[in-house]
Coordinates of C-alpha atoms in Angstrom, one line a residue:
M1 CA -128.9 -22.6 -165.8
T2 CA -125.8 -20.9 -167.1
Q3 CA -125.6 -18.3 -164.4
A4 CA -124.8 -20.6 -161.5
P5 CA -121.7 -22.3 -163.1
A6 CA -120.4 -18.9 -164.2
T7 CA -120.9 -17.5 -160.7
S8 CA -119.2 -20.6 -159.2
R9 CA -116.2 -20.2 -161.5
A10 CA -115.9 -16.5 -160.6
I11 CA -115.9 -17.4 -156.9
R12 CA -113.3 -20.1 -157.4
H13 CA -111.1 -17.7 -159.4
R14 CA -111.4 -15.0 -156.6
H15 CA -110.4 -17.6 -154.0
D16 CA -107.5 -18.8 -156.2
R17 CA -106.2 -15.2 -156.6
E18 CA -106.3 -14.7 -152.9
I19 CA -104.6 -18.0 -152.1
V20 CA -101.8 -17.5 -154.6
A21 CA -101.3 -13.8 -153.5
L22 CA -100.8 -14.9 -149.9
A23 CA -99.3 -18.4 -150.2
V24 CA -96.5 -17.7 -152.7
P25 CA -94.8 -14.9 -150.6
A26 CA -95.4 -16.9 -147.4
F27 CA -93.6 -19.9 -149.0
G28 CA -90.6 -17.8 -149.8
A29 CA -90.5 -16.4 -146.2
L30 CA -90.8 -20.0 -144.8
V31 CA -87.9 -21.3 -146.9
A32 CA -85.7 -18.3 -146.0
E33 CA -85.9 -19.2 -142.3
P34 CA -83.9 -22.5 -142.4
L35 CA -81.4 -20.7 -144.6
F36 CA -80.2 -18.8 -141.5
V37 CA -79.0 -22.1 -139.9
M38 CA -77.5 -23.3 -143.2
A39 CA -75.5 -20.1 -143.6
D40 CA -74.2 -20.4 -140.0
S41 CA -73.3 -24.0 -140.6
A42 CA -71.4 -23.3 -143.8
I43 CA -69.4 -20.5 -142.2
V44 CA -68.7 -22.2 -138.8
G45 CA -68.0 -25.5 -140.5
H46 CA -64.7 -24.2 -141.7
L47 CA -63.6 -23.4 -138.2
G48 CA -63.5 -27.1 -137.2
T49 CA -65.6 -30.1 -136.4
A50 CA -65.9 -29.3 -132.7
Q51 CA -67.2 -25.8 -133.5
L52 CA -69.7 -27.2 -136.0
A53 CA -70.9 -29.8 -133.5
G54 CA -71.4 -27.1 -130.9
L55 CA -73.4 -25.0 -133.4
G56 CA -75.5 -28.1 -134.2
V57 CA -76.5 -28.6 -130.6
A58 CA -77.2 -24.9 -129.9
S59 CA -79.1 -24.4 -133.1
A60 CA -81.3 -27.4 -132.4
L61 CA -82.1 -25.9 -129.0
L62 CA -82.9 -22.5 -130.4
T63 CA -85.0 -23.9 -133.2
T64 CA -87.0 -25.9 -130.7
A65 CA -87.5 -22.8 -128.5
V66 CA -88.7 -20.7 -131.5
S67 CA -91.0 -23.5 -132.8
V68 CA -92.6 -23.7 -129.3
F69 CA -93.5 -20.0 -129.5
V70 CA -94.8 -20.1 -133.1
F71 CA -98.3 -19.6 -131.6
L72 CA -97.4 -15.9 -131.4
A73 CA -97.7 -15.8 -135.2
Y74 CA -100.7 -18.2 -135.5
A75 CA -102.9 -16.6 -132.8
T76 CA -102.1 -13.1 -133.9
T77 CA -102.9 -13.8 -137.5
A78 CA -106.3 -15.1 -136.7
A79 CA -107.2 -12.3 -134.2
V80 CA -106.0 -9.5 -136.5
A81 CA -107.7 -11.0 -139.6
R82 CA -111.0 -11.1 -137.8
R83 CA -110.7 -7.4 -137.0
V84 CA -109.8 -6.6 -140.6
G85 CA -112.8 -8.5 -141.8
A86 CA -115.0 -6.5 -139.4
G87 CA -113.5 -3.3 -140.8
E88 CA -111.9 -2.5 -137.4
L89 CA -108.3 -1.7 -138.6
R90 CA -107.4 0.3 -135.5
A91 CA -108.5 -2.6 -133.2
A92 CA -106.7 -5.0 -135.5
I93 CA -103.4 -3.2 -135.1
R94 CA -104.0 -2.8 -131.3
Q95 CA -104.6 -6.6 -131.1
G96 CA -101.3 -7.1 -133.0
M97 CA -99.5 -4.8 -130.5
D98 CA -100.7 -7.0 -127.7
G99 CA -99.1 -10.0 -129.4
I100 CA -95.8 -8.1 -129.8
W101 CA -95.8 -7.0 -126.1
L102 CA -96.4 -10.7 -125.2
A103 CA -93.5 -11.7 -127.4
L104 CA -91.2 -9.2 -125.6
L105 CA -92.2 -10.5 -122.2
L106 CA -91.7 -14.2 -123.2
G107 CA -88.3 -13.3 -124.8
A108 CA -87.1 -11.7 -121.6
A109 CA -88.2 -14.7 -119.6
V110 CA -86.3 -17.1 -121.9
I111 CA -83.2 -15.0 -121.6
A112 CA -83.5 -15.1 -117.8
V113 CA -83.7 -18.9 -117.9
V114 CA -81.1 -19.6 -120.6
L115 CA -78.2 -17.4 -119.6
P116 CA -77.4 -19.0 -116.2
T117 CA -78.4 -22.6 -117.3
A118 CA -76.8 -22.8 -120.7
P119 CA -74.0 -25.2 -119.7
G120 CA -76.4 -27.5 -118.1
I121 CA -78.8 -27.5 -121.0
V122 CA -76.0 -28.2 -123.4
E123 CA -74.8 -31.1 -121.3
L124 CA -78.3 -32.5 -121.0
F125 CA -78.5 -32.6 -124.8
G126 CA -75.4 -34.8 -125.0
A127 CA -72.8 -32.4 -126.4
S128 CA -69.3 -33.9 -126.3
Q129 CA -66.6 -32.3 -124.1
T130 CA -64.9 -30.7 -127.0
A131 CA -68.2 -29.3 -128.5
A132 CA -69.8 -28.2 -125.3
P133 CA -67.9 -25.0 -124.8
Y134 CA -68.7 -23.8 -128.3
A135 CA -72.3 -24.8 -127.9
T136 CA -72.5 -22.9 -124.6
T137 CA -71.0 -19.8 -126.1
Y138 CA -73.3 -19.8 -129.1
L139 CA -76.4 -20.5 -127.0
R140 CA -75.7 -17.7 -124.5
I141 CA -75.1 -15.1 -127.1
S142 CA -77.9 -16.2 -129.4
A143 CA -80.3 -16.2 -126.5
L144 CA -80.0 -12.4 -126.5
G145 CA -81.7 -12.4 -129.9
I146 CA -84.7 -14.5 -128.8
P147 CA -86.9 -11.5 -127.9
A148 CA -86.2 -10.2 -131.4
M149 CA -87.0 -13.6 -132.9
L150 CA -90.3 -13.7 -131.0
V151 CA -91.2 -10.2 -132.0
V152 CA -90.6 -11.2 -135.6
L153 CA -93.1 -14.1 -135.1
A154 CA -95.8 -11.8 -133.6
A155 CA -95.3 -9.0 -136.1
T156 CA -95.4 -11.5 -139.0
G157 CA -98.7 -12.6 -137.6
V158 CA -99.9 -9.0 -137.6
L159 CA -99.0 -8.5 -141.2
R160 CA -100.5 -11.8 -142.3
G161 CA -103.7 -10.9 -140.5
L162 CA -103.6 -7.6 -142.5
Q163 CA -103.4 -9.8 -145.7
D164 CA -99.8 -8.9 -146.3
T165 CA -97.3 -11.7 -146.8
R166 CA -95.0 -9.8 -149.1
T167 CA -93.4 -7.7 -146.4
P168 CA -92.4 -10.8 -144.4
L169 CA -90.8 -12.2 -147.5
Y170 CA -88.8 -9.1 -148.1
V171 CA -87.7 -8.9 -144.5
A172 CA -86.8 -12.6 -144.5
I173 CA -84.6 -12.2 -147.6
G174 CA -83.0 -9.1 -146.2
G175 CA -82.4 -10.9 -142.9
F176 CA -80.8 -13.8 -144.6
V177 CA -78.4 -11.6 -146.6
A178 CA -77.5 -9.6 -143.6
N179 CA -76.9 -12.7 -141.5
A180 CA -74.6 -14.3 -144.0
A181 CA -72.6 -11.1 -144.5
L182 CA -72.3 -10.3 -140.7
N183 CA -71.3 -13.9 -140.0
A184 CA -68.5 -13.9 -142.5
V185 CA -67.1 -10.5 -141.3
L186 CA -67.3 -11.3 -137.6
V187 CA -66.1 -14.9 -137.8
Y188 CA -63.2 -14.4 -140.2
G189 CA -62.7 -10.7 -140.7
V190 CA -62.8 -9.8 -137.0
G191 CA -61.7 -13.3 -135.8
L192 CA -64.4 -13.9 -133.2
G193 CA -64.9 -17.5 -134.2
I194 CA -68.2 -19.1 -133.3
A195 CA -69.0 -16.2 -131.1
G196 CA -68.9 -14.0 -134.2
S197 CA -71.5 -16.2 -135.9
A198 CA -73.8 -15.9 -132.9
W199 CA -73.4 -12.1 -132.7
G200 CA -74.0 -11.8 -136.5
T201 CA -77.2 -13.8 -136.2
V202 CA -78.4 -11.7 -133.2
M203 CA -77.7 -8.5 -135.1
A204 CA -79.6 -9.7 -138.1
Q205 CA -82.6 -10.8 -136.0
C206 CA -82.6 -7.4 -134.2
G207 CA -82.6 -5.7 -137.6
M208 CA -85.5 -7.8 -138.8
A209 CA -87.5 -7.0 -135.6
T210 CA -86.7 -3.3 -136.0
V211 CA -88.1 -3.3 -139.6
Y212 CA -91.2 -5.1 -138.5
L213 CA -91.7 -2.7 -135.6
V214 CA -91.3 0.4 -137.9
V215 CA -94.0 -1.0 -140.2
V216 CA -96.4 -1.8 -137.4
V217 CA -95.8 1.5 -135.6
R218 CA -96.5 3.4 -138.7
G219 CA -99.7 1.5 -139.2
A220 CA -100.7 2.2 -135.6
R221 CA -100.1 5.9 -135.9
R222 CA -102.0 6.0 -139.2
H223 CA -105.1 4.5 -137.7
G224 CA -104.7 6.0 -134.2
A225 CA -104.0 2.8 -132.4
S226 CA -102.3 2.9 -129.0
L227 CA -98.8 1.5 -128.7
R228 CA -98.8 1.2 -124.9
P229 CA -98.9 -2.3 -123.3
D230 CA -102.4 -3.3 -122.3
T231 CA -102.5 -5.9 -119.5
A232 CA -106.0 -7.2 -120.5
G233 CA -105.0 -7.5 -124.2
I234 CA -101.7 -9.2 -123.4
R235 CA -103.5 -11.7 -121.1
A236 CA -106.1 -12.4 -123.9
S237 CA -103.2 -13.0 -126.4
A238 CA -101.6 -15.4 -124.0
Q239 CA -104.9 -17.2 -123.3
A240 CA -105.5 -17.6 -127.1
G241 CA -102.0 -19.0 -127.5
V242 CA -102.2 -21.7 -124.8
P243 CA -104.2 -24.2 -126.9
L244 CA -101.9 -23.7 -129.8
L245 CA -98.9 -24.1 -127.5
I246 CA -100.3 -27.5 -126.4
R247 CA -100.8 -28.4 -130.1
T248 CA -97.3 -27.5 -131.0
L249 CA -95.7 -29.3 -128.0
S250 CA -97.7 -32.4 -128.9
L251 CA -96.5 -32.3 -132.5
R252 CA -92.9 -31.8 -131.3
A253 CA -93.3 -34.8 -129.0
I254 CA -94.4 -36.9 -132.0
L255 CA -91.3 -35.9 -133.9
M256 CA -89.0 -36.6 -131.0
I257 CA -90.5 -40.0 -130.4
A258 CA -90.1 -40.8 -134.1
T259 CA -86.4 -39.8 -133.9
A260 CA -85.8 -41.8 -130.7
V261 CA -87.4 -44.9 -132.2
A262 CA -85.3 -44.5 -135.4
A263 CA -82.1 -44.3 -133.2
R264 CA -82.9 -47.7 -131.7
L265 CA -83.2 -49.3 -135.1
G266 CA -79.5 -48.8 -135.9
D267 CA -77.1 -46.4 -137.5
A268 CA -78.3 -46.9 -141.1
D269 CA -81.9 -46.4 -140.1
I270 CA -81.4 -43.3 -138.0
A271 CA -79.3 -41.8 -140.9
A272 CA -82.0 -42.7 -143.4
H273 CA -84.7 -41.3 -141.0
Q274 CA -82.9 -37.9 -140.8
I275 CA -82.8 -37.8 -144.6
V276 CA -86.5 -38.7 -145.0
L277 CA -87.5 -36.3 -142.2
S278 CA -85.6 -33.4 -143.8
L279 CA -87.4 -34.0 -147.1
W280 CA -90.7 -34.3 -145.2
S281 CA -90.1 -31.0 -143.5
L282 CA -89.1 -29.3 -146.8
L283 CA -92.4 -30.5 -148.4
A284 CA -94.2 -29.2 -145.4
F285 CA -93.1 -25.6 -146.2
A286 CA -95.1 -25.7 -149.5
L287 CA -98.2 -27.0 -147.7
D288 CA -97.8 -24.7 -144.8
A289 CA -97.8 -21.7 -147.2
I290 CA -101.4 -22.6 -148.1
A291 CA -102.2 -23.0 -144.4
I292 CA -101.0 -19.5 -143.7
A293 CA -103.2 -18.2 -146.5
G294 CA -106.0 -20.1 -144.9
Q295 CA -105.4 -18.5 -141.5
A296 CA -105.6 -15.0 -143.0
I297 CA -108.5 -15.6 -145.4
I298 CA -110.7 -17.5 -143.0
G299 CA -110.2 -15.1 -140.2
R300 CA -111.2 -12.2 -142.5
Y301 CA -114.4 -13.9 -143.8
L302 CA -115.5 -14.8 -140.3
G303 CA -114.8 -11.2 -139.0
A304 CA -116.9 -9.9 -141.9
D305 CA -119.9 -12.1 -140.8
D306 CA -119.6 -14.2 -144.0
P307 CA -119.9 -17.9 -143.1
L308 CA -120.7 -18.9 -146.7
G309 CA -117.5 -17.2 -147.9
A310 CA -115.6 -19.0 -145.2
R311 CA -117.0 -22.4 -146.2
D312 CA -116.3 -21.7 -149.9
A313 CA -112.8 -20.6 -149.2
C314 CA -112.2 -23.7 -147.0
R315 CA -113.5 -26.0 -149.7
R316 CA -111.3 -24.4 -152.3
M317 CA -108.2 -24.5 -150.1
V318 CA -108.7 -28.2 -149.4
Q319 CA -108.7 -28.7 -153.2
W320 CA -105.5 -26.8 -153.4
G321 CA -104.0 -28.9 -150.6
I322 CA -104.9 -32.1 -152.3
A323 CA -103.6 -31.0 -155.7
T324 CA -100.4 -29.7 -154.2
G325 CA -100.0 -32.9 -152.2
V326 CA -100.4 -35.0 -155.4
G327 CA -97.9 -32.9 -157.2
L328 CA -95.3 -33.1 -154.4
G329 CA -95.9 -36.9 -154.1
L330 CA -95.2 -37.4 -157.8
L331 CA -92.1 -35.2 -157.5
V332 CA -90.8 -37.4 -154.6
L333 CA -91.4 -40.6 -156.5
A334 CA -89.7 -39.3 -159.6
T335 CA -86.6 -37.8 -157.9
R336 CA -86.0 -40.2 -155.0
P337 CA -83.1 -42.1 -156.8
L338 CA -81.4 -38.7 -157.4
F339 CA -82.2 -37.3 -153.9
L340 CA -80.5 -39.9 -151.7
P341 CA -77.0 -39.7 -153.2
L342 CA -76.9 -36.0 -152.3
F343 CA -76.7 -37.0 -148.7
T344 CA -74.8 -40.3 -148.6
G345 CA -73.4 -43.1 -150.8
D346 CA -74.0 -45.8 -148.2
P347 CA -76.2 -48.5 -149.9
R348 CA -77.6 -49.5 -146.5
V349 CA -79.0 -46.1 -145.9
H350 CA -80.4 -46.0 -149.4
Q351 CA -82.1 -49.4 -148.9
A352 CA -83.6 -48.2 -145.6
A353 CA -84.7 -44.8 -147.0
L354 CA -86.3 -45.8 -150.3
P355 CA -89.4 -47.6 -149.0
A356 CA -89.9 -44.8 -146.4
L357 CA -89.7 -42.2 -149.2
I358 CA -92.5 -44.1 -151.1
L359 CA -94.7 -43.7 -148.0
V360 CA -93.9 -40.0 -147.8
A361 CA -94.9 -39.6 -151.4
V362 CA -98.1 -41.5 -151.1
S363 CA -99.1 -39.6 -147.9
Q364 CA -98.6 -36.1 -149.4
P365 CA -102.3 -35.6 -150.4
I366 CA -103.2 -36.5 -146.8
C367 CA -100.6 -34.0 -145.6
G368 CA -102.2 -31.4 -147.9
V369 CA -105.6 -31.8 -146.3
V370 CA -104.1 -31.7 -142.8
F371 CA -102.1 -28.6 -143.3
V372 CA -104.9 -26.7 -145.0
L373 CA -107.6 -27.6 -142.4
D374 CA -105.1 -26.9 -139.6
G375 CA -104.7 -23.4 -141.1
V376 CA -108.5 -23.0 -141.5
L377 CA -109.2 -23.9 -137.9
M378 CA -106.4 -21.6 -136.7
G379 CA -107.8 -18.8 -138.7
A380 CA -111.2 -19.5 -137.1
G381 CA -109.6 -19.3 -133.6
D382 CA -110.5 -22.9 -132.9
G383 CA -107.4 -23.6 -130.9
R384 CA -109.0 -25.6 -128.2
Y385 CA -110.2 -28.2 -130.6
L386 CA -106.8 -28.3 -132.3
A387 CA -105.1 -28.9 -129.0
W388 CA -107.4 -31.9 -128.1
A389 CA -107.1 -33.3 -131.6
M390 CA -103.3 -33.2 -131.4
L391 CA -103.3 -34.8 -128.0
L392 CA -105.5 -37.6 -129.4
T393 CA -103.1 -38.0 -132.3
L394 CA -100.1 -38.3 -129.9
A395 CA -102.0 -40.9 -127.8
V396 CA -102.6 -43.0 -131.0
F397 CA -99.1 -42.5 -132.5
A398 CA -96.9 -43.1 -129.4
P399 CA -97.7 -46.7 -128.6
V400 CA -97.7 -47.7 -132.3
A401 CA -94.3 -46.1 -132.9
L402 CA -92.8 -47.4 -129.7
I403 CA -93.8 -51.0 -130.5
V404 CA -91.9 -50.9 -133.9
P405 CA -88.5 -51.8 -132.5
V406 CA -90.0 -54.3 -130.1
L407 CA -91.6 -56.2 -133.0
G408 CA -88.4 -56.0 -135.0
G409 CA -89.8 -53.5 -137.5
A410 CA -87.6 -51.3 -139.6
L411 CA -87.7 -47.7 -140.8
T412 CA -90.6 -48.4 -143.2
A413 CA -92.7 -49.5 -140.2
L414 CA -91.9 -46.3 -138.4
W415 CA -92.9 -44.2 -141.4
A416 CA -96.1 -46.2 -141.7
A417 CA -96.8 -45.1 -138.1
M418 CA -96.0 -41.5 -139.2
T419 CA -98.5 -41.9 -142.1
L420 CA -101.1 -43.3 -139.6
M421 CA -100.4 -40.2 -137.5
M422 CA -101.2 -37.8 -140.4
T423 CA -104.3 -39.9 -141.2
V424 CA -105.6 -39.5 -137.7
R425 CA -105.0 -35.8 -137.9
M426 CA -106.8 -35.6 -141.2
V427 CA -109.8 -37.5 -139.8
T428 CA -110.1 -35.3 -136.7
L429 CA -109.7 -32.1 -138.7
W430 CA -112.1 -33.2 -141.5
L431 CA -114.8 -34.1 -138.9
R432 CA -114.5 -30.7 -137.3
S433 CA -114.6 -28.9 -140.7
R434 CA -117.7 -30.8 -141.6
S435 CA -119.5 -30.1 -138.3
G436 CA -119.4 -26.3 -138.9
H437 CA -118.8 -25.7 -135.2
W438 CA -115.6 -23.8 -136.1
I439 CA -117.7 -21.1 -137.9
V440 CA -118.1 -18.4 -135.3
T441 CA -118.5 -15.0 -136.9
G442 CA -117.7 -11.5 -135.6
A443 CA -114.7 -9.3 -134.8
T444 CA -113.8 -11.6 -131.8
R445 CA -114.4 -15.3 -131.3

């Protein structure tokens, strides 16, 4: 009678150690990414309002482009982790190289599109006449770093699949420091203005990609894996990424619809929405770190033909997601009176944001389950289901959100729709996790 509880506790402790060992460094790396934009904004902001506005437009475009291709990290993590679980390290690194080659090809394609069309893209996104030239300059130069950015995504997926989230953390910190220093020197020391900021960021991104490539190439040589591009492998990586691309585009559509609806509610509401959304995104980093651990751990268990271990790990990570969500929700409730004055002193914005922040706080346990199960199903390579589930979520959210201004609803109603969206995601993911259809063991799915 005493053996089973002791064994159960030992299993939980083993899962806890694995989750913490992977999630904590992953969280640090995730937080370091937006610091790139913050450093650029702080340095360029002293050049003038037009330059800062131009940077804002170009950065939004670049951030969107990179988020669309985040499947390079997700799909690679799952595929590599499966091979690791199966004990096939050479095949795991070979799989990772396919993802890196795909990243280079996609990066080259993006450059070919962006360079000639940059002025039109900037105009399409509504940049003012004074800001447009700066946005075009920054976008064209920064586009040269997109292949490096995509290589970083794919290589990060390789290392996560190899159960290593510490190296991405160190690279992210080094990249942030290099980016800030290069920006300061090139913008003010050399006098290149906003172009210097773009070149500094490109150089930092290329440096990060180089470090990753050195690490991966060393691993490939150690295990005798080929570095040459393999057409079949690259095609397989692309095919695995398509469902995750659909999922990501659907999620981006949800966020764009929410912002468009908030803009129709009035200046105070859109300002409050941006504040609430920024906090919501920040909280997502903590939950996404557990999801990243889930991708790596679940992929490894399934690759090792251990469905019971995968189920146990899934169950424990859901508990972590709920507990983390509760903690984050309580933190939001406790600090919301202090949080809003950091952004604005306008009482109208405060009045609009406070009820929305309460909804964000209450929904954090739901978000915790969503992020964790999203990571579990990604780690299982269940991308097709994730794509259909997100399309269903978009179909539910869009009409509910779009009717908010028609019915005279305010920002609180919009964030109630956002809470509904996360609830729909939780239900679809929970049903899938309960069904067990995601459990497909073996080195490949």
